[in-house]
CSV table of C-alpha atoms in Angstrom, one decimal:
chain,number,residue,atom,x,y,z
A,1,MET,CA,34.3,23.6,-43.0
A,2,THR,CA,33.2,20.2,-41.9
A,3,GLN,CA,31.0,17.7,-43.8
A,4,ASN,CA,29.2,14.7,-42.5
A,5,LEU,CA,30.2,11.4,-44.2
A,6,ALA,CA,29.2,7.8,-43.7
A,7,MET,CA,32.1,5.6,-42.6
A,8,PHE,CA,33.5,2.2,-43.5
A,9,PRO,CA,36.7,1.8,-41.3
A,10,LEU,CA,39.3,-0.6,-42.7
A,11,GLU,CA,42.8,-1.5,-41.9
A,12,LEU,CA,44.1,-0.2,-45.2
A,13,VAL,CA,44.9,3.1,-46.9
A,14,VAL,CA,42.9,4.1,-49.9
A,15,PHE,CA,44.4,6.8,-52.2
A,16,PRO,CA,42.6,9.3,-54.5
A,17,GLY,CA,42.1,7.7,-57.9
A,18,GLU,CA,42.6,4.2,-56.6
A,19,ARG,CA,40.2,1.4,-57.7
A,20,LEU,CA,39.2,-0.7,-54.8
A,21,ALA,CA,37.4,-4.0,-54.8
A,22,LEU,CA,35.6,-5.1,-51.6
A,23,HIS,CA,33.5,-8.0,-50.5
A,24,ILE,CA,30.6,-6.7,-48.4
A,25,PHE,CA,29.1,-9.2,-45.9
A,26,GLU,CA,28.2,-7.4,-42.7
A,27,LYS,CA,24.6,-6.2,-42.4
A,28,ARG,CA,25.5,-2.6,-41.6
A,29,TYR,CA,27.7,-2.3,-44.7
A,30,GLN,CA,25.1,-4.0,-46.8
A,31,GLN,CA,22.8,-1.2,-45.7
A,32,LEU,CA,25.5,1.4,-46.5
A,33,ILE,CA,26.0,0.1,-50.1
A,34,ALA,CA,22.2,0.0,-50.6
A,35,ASP,CA,22.0,3.6,-49.5
A,36,CYS,CA,24.9,4.5,-51.9
A,37,GLU,CA,23.0,2.9,-54.7
A,38,LEU,CA,19.7,4.6,-53.9
A,39,GLN,CA,21.0,8.1,-53.0
A,40,ASN,CA,24.2,8.2,-55.1
A,41,MET,CA,26.0,9.1,-51.9
A,42,THR,CA,29.7,8.7,-51.2
A,43,PHE,CA,31.3,7.3,-48.0
A,44,GLY,CA,34.6,7.4,-46.2
A,45,ILE,CA,37.2,4.7,-45.6
A,46,PRO,CA,39.3,5.9,-42.6
A,47,ALA,CA,42.6,4.0,-42.2
A,48,TYR,CA,42.5,2.1,-38.9
A,49,PHE,CA,46.0,2.3,-37.4
A,50,ASN,CA,47.3,1.7,-33.9
A,51,GLY,CA,43.8,1.5,-32.5
A,52,LYS,CA,42.5,4.7,-34.0
A,53,PHE,CA,41.7,6.4,-37.2
A,54,SER,CA,42.1,10.1,-38.0
A,55,TYR,CA,42.6,10.3,-41.8
A,56,GLY,CA,41.0,8.5,-44.7
A,57,THR,CA,39.6,8.8,-48.2
A,58,GLU,CA,36.2,9.5,-49.6
A,59,VAL,CA,35.1,6.9,-52.1
A,60,ARG,CA,32.3,6.5,-54.6
A,61,LEU,CA,30.6,3.2,-55.4
A,62,GLU,CA,31.2,2.5,-59.1
A,63,LYS,CA,29.4,-0.8,-59.5
A,64,VAL,CA,28.2,-3.9,-57.8
A,65,GLU,CA,30.0,-6.8,-59.5
A,66,LYS,CA,28.0,-9.6,-57.9
A,67,ARG,CA,25.2,-10.1,-55.4
A,68,TYR,CA,24.7,-13.1,-53.2
A,69,PRO,CA,21.5,-14.6,-51.8
A,70,SER,CA,22.7,-13.7,-48.3
A,71,GLY,CA,22.7,-10.0,-49.1
A,72,ALA,CA,26.5,-9.9,-49.4
A,73,SER,CA,28.0,-8.4,-52.6
A,74,ASP,CA,31.3,-7.8,-54.4
A,75,ILE,CA,31.7,-4.1,-55.2
A,76,VAL,CA,34.1,-1.7,-56.9
A,77,CYS,CA,34.8,1.8,-55.5
A,78,ARG,CA,37.0,4.7,-56.6
A,79,GLY,CA,39.0,6.9,-54.2
A,80,LEU,CA,38.1,10.6,-54.4
A,81,ARG,CA,39.4,13.0,-51.7
A,82,VAL,CA,41.5,12.8,-48.5
A,83,PHE,CA,39.8,13.8,-45.3
A,84,LYS,CA,40.7,14.3,-41.6
A,85,ILE,CA,38.2,13.2,-39.0
A,86,GLU,CA,37.1,15.9,-36.6
A,87,SER,CA,34.5,13.8,-34.7
A,88,PHE,CA,33.4,10.2,-35.0
A,89,TYR,CA,29.9,8.8,-34.1
A,90,PRO,CA,28.9,5.2,-34.1
A,91,PHE,CA,25.7,5.6,-36.0
A,92,TYR,CA,25.1,7.8,-39.0
A,93,ASN,CA,21.6,9.3,-39.3
A,94,GLU,CA,20.1,6.5,-37.3
A,95,LYS,CA,21.6,3.9,-39.6
A,96,MET,CA,23.5,0.8,-38.6
A,97,TYR,CA,26.8,2.1,-40.0
A,98,SER,CA,29.0,4.8,-38.5
A,99,GLY,CA,29.7,8.3,-39.6
A,100,ALA,CA,32.0,11.3,-39.0
A,101,ALA,CA,32.3,15.0,-39.4
A,102,VAL,CA,35.3,15.5,-41.6
A,103,THR,CA,37.3,18.2,-43.2
A,104,PHE,CA,38.8,17.6,-46.7
A,105,LEU,CA,42.5,18.4,-47.3
A,106,ASN,CA,43.1,21.3,-49.7
A,107,THR,CA,45.8,19.7,-51.8
A,108,ILE,CA,48.4,21.8,-53.7
A,109,GLU,CA,49.0,20.5,-57.2
A,110,ASP,CA,52.6,21.7,-57.4
A,111,GLY,CA,54.3,18.6,-58.7
A,112,THR,CA,56.7,18.9,-61.7
A,113,ALA,CA,57.1,16.8,-64.8
A,114,ALA,CA,60.7,16.1,-63.7
A,115,GLN,CA,59.5,14.7,-60.4
A,116,ARG,CA,56.9,12.6,-62.1
A,117,ASP,CA,59.4,11.1,-64.6
A,118,LEU,CA,62.0,10.4,-61.8
A,119,PHE,CA,59.3,8.7,-59.7
A,120,PHE,CA,58.1,6.5,-62.6
A,121,ASN,CA,61.7,5.5,-63.6
A,122,LEU,CA,62.5,4.6,-60.0
A,123,ALA,CA,59.3,2.6,-59.6
A,124,LYS,CA,60.0,0.7,-62.8
A,125,ARG,CA,63.6,-0.1,-61.6
A,126,PHE,CA,62.2,-1.3,-58.3
A,127,HIS,CA,59.8,-3.7,-60.0
A,128,ALA,CA,62.5,-4.9,-62.3
A,129,LEU,CA,64.8,-5.7,-59.4
A,130,LEU,CA,62.1,-7.6,-57.7
A,131,GLY,CA,61.4,-9.6,-60.8
A,132,ALA,CA,57.7,-8.6,-60.5
A,133,ASP,CA,55.3,-8.4,-63.4
A,134,SER,CA,55.1,-4.7,-64.0
A,135,ASP,CA,51.7,-3.3,-64.9
A,136,LEU,CA,52.6,0.2,-64.0
A,137,SER,CA,50.6,2.8,-65.9
A,138,THR,CA,52.4,5.3,-68.1
A,139,GLY,CA,51.9,8.8,-69.4
A,140,ALA,CA,50.8,12.1,-67.9
A,141,ALA,CA,48.1,10.4,-65.8
A,142,ILE,CA,50.8,9.3,-63.4
A,143,ASN,CA,50.9,11.3,-60.1
A,144,SER,CA,52.3,10.8,-56.6
A,145,TYR,CA,49.3,8.6,-55.7
A,146,SER,CA,50.0,6.1,-58.6
A,147,PHE,CA,50.7,2.5,-57.5
A,148,PRO,CA,51.5,3.3,-53.9
A,149,HIS,CA,50.8,-0.3,-52.8
A,150,LYS,CA,53.5,-1.5,-55.2
A,151,LEU,CA,56.4,0.5,-53.8
A,152,GLY,CA,57.2,-1.5,-50.7
A,153,LEU,CA,55.7,1.1,-48.4
A,154,SER,CA,54.6,0.0,-44.9
A,155,PHE,CA,51.1,0.8,-43.7
A,156,LYS,CA,52.5,3.6,-41.6
A,157,GLN,CA,54.4,5.1,-44.6
A,158,GLU,CA,51.2,4.9,-46.7
A,159,LEU,CA,49.3,6.8,-44.1
A,160,GLU,CA,52.1,9.4,-43.8
A,161,LEU,CA,51.9,9.8,-47.6
A,162,LEU,CA,48.1,10.2,-47.5
A,163,LYS,CA,48.4,13.1,-45.0
A,164,LEU,CA,50.7,15.2,-47.2
A,165,TYR,CA,48.9,18.2,-48.7
A,166,SER,CA,51.4,19.0,-51.5
A,167,GLU,CA,51.9,17.0,-54.6
A,168,SER,CA,55.6,17.9,-54.7
A,169,ALA,CA,56.0,16.9,-51.1
A,170,ARG,CA,54.4,13.5,-51.9
A,171,TYR,CA,56.8,13.1,-54.8
A,172,VAL,CA,59.7,13.8,-52.5
A,173,TYR,CA,58.4,11.3,-50.1
A,174,VAL,CA,58.1,8.4,-52.5
A,175,ILE,CA,61.3,9.3,-54.4
A,176,ASP,CA,63.3,9.4,-51.1
A,177,HIS,CA,61.7,6.0,-50.2
A,178,LEU,CA,62.7,4.4,-53.5
A,179,THR,CA,66.2,6.0,-53.4
A,180,VAL,CA,66.8,4.3,-50.0
A,181,THR,CA,65.1,1.1,-50.8
A,182,LEU,CA,66.6,0.3,-54.2
A,183,PRO,CA,70.2,-0.2,-53.0
A,184,VAL,CA,68.9,-2.5,-50.3
A,185,VAL,CA,67.1,-4.6,-52.9
A,186,GLU,CA,70.1,-4.6,-55.2
A,187,GLN,CA,72.3,-5.8,-52.3
A,188,MET,CA,69.8,-8.6,-51.5
A,189,ASN,CA,69.9,-9.7,-55.2
A,190,ARG,CA,73.7,-9.7,-55.2
A,191,THR,CA,73.7,-11.8,-52.0
A,192,ARG,CA,71.2,-14.2,-53.5
A,193,GLU,CA,73.4,-14.6,-56.6
A,194,LEU,CA,76.5,-15.2,-54.4
A,195,ILE,CA,74.7,-17.8,-52.4
A,196,GLN,CA,73.5,-19.6,-55.6
A,197,LEU,CA,77.1,-19.4,-57.1
A,198,ASN,CA,78.6,-20.7,-53.9
A,199,GLY,CA,76.3,-23.7,-54.1
A,200,HIS,CA,77.5,-24.4,-57.7
A,201,PHE,CA,81.1,-24.3,-56.5
A,202,LYS,CA,80.4,-26.8,-53.8
A,203,ILE,CA,79.0,-29.2,-56.4
A,204,LEU,CA,82.1,-28.8,-58.5
A,205,ILE,CA,84.6,-29.6,-55.8
A,206,ARG,CA,82.9,-32.7,-54.4
């Protein structure tokens, strides 16, 4: 069953549950945000990739952080459901912004606690190796969509992750990615340490 949804195409992937901050400056999207406020409507952010978009995420406007005299605004949205675009049209209900007929993915919540814990531990290790300030959330609220932009995934990989229907399949995807990536990061760190150590030896033998 298809549903019509206003569209805000962007060159990024938004995941369900993700908090997204946007600066709205184009007139057509100023109109979209005004309609969201007035009608409490949601809209879709399809991921623009390789000159087209076929999948995206429905989002809800949570609040307008700041309004500018020009009509621009800073807003905060929250990702809701993943959709596939069935047909796209440049104008939505005679509005300036675009729209699409979409079908929402029927996700299967079949992930396990073991997958969740392994995923979280690998993500923490990844951040530790990078020396990044880790603000990864903890607890049962973690799922396969948690902190996807902090795992070293490419845009293409994020889009592939978004398309997966099954929670367990998404866990397998991110766990496999981290399992492959971690040794590479570890080797890079070892190489960096050797280079630094070699530099010290050079100083000693001058």
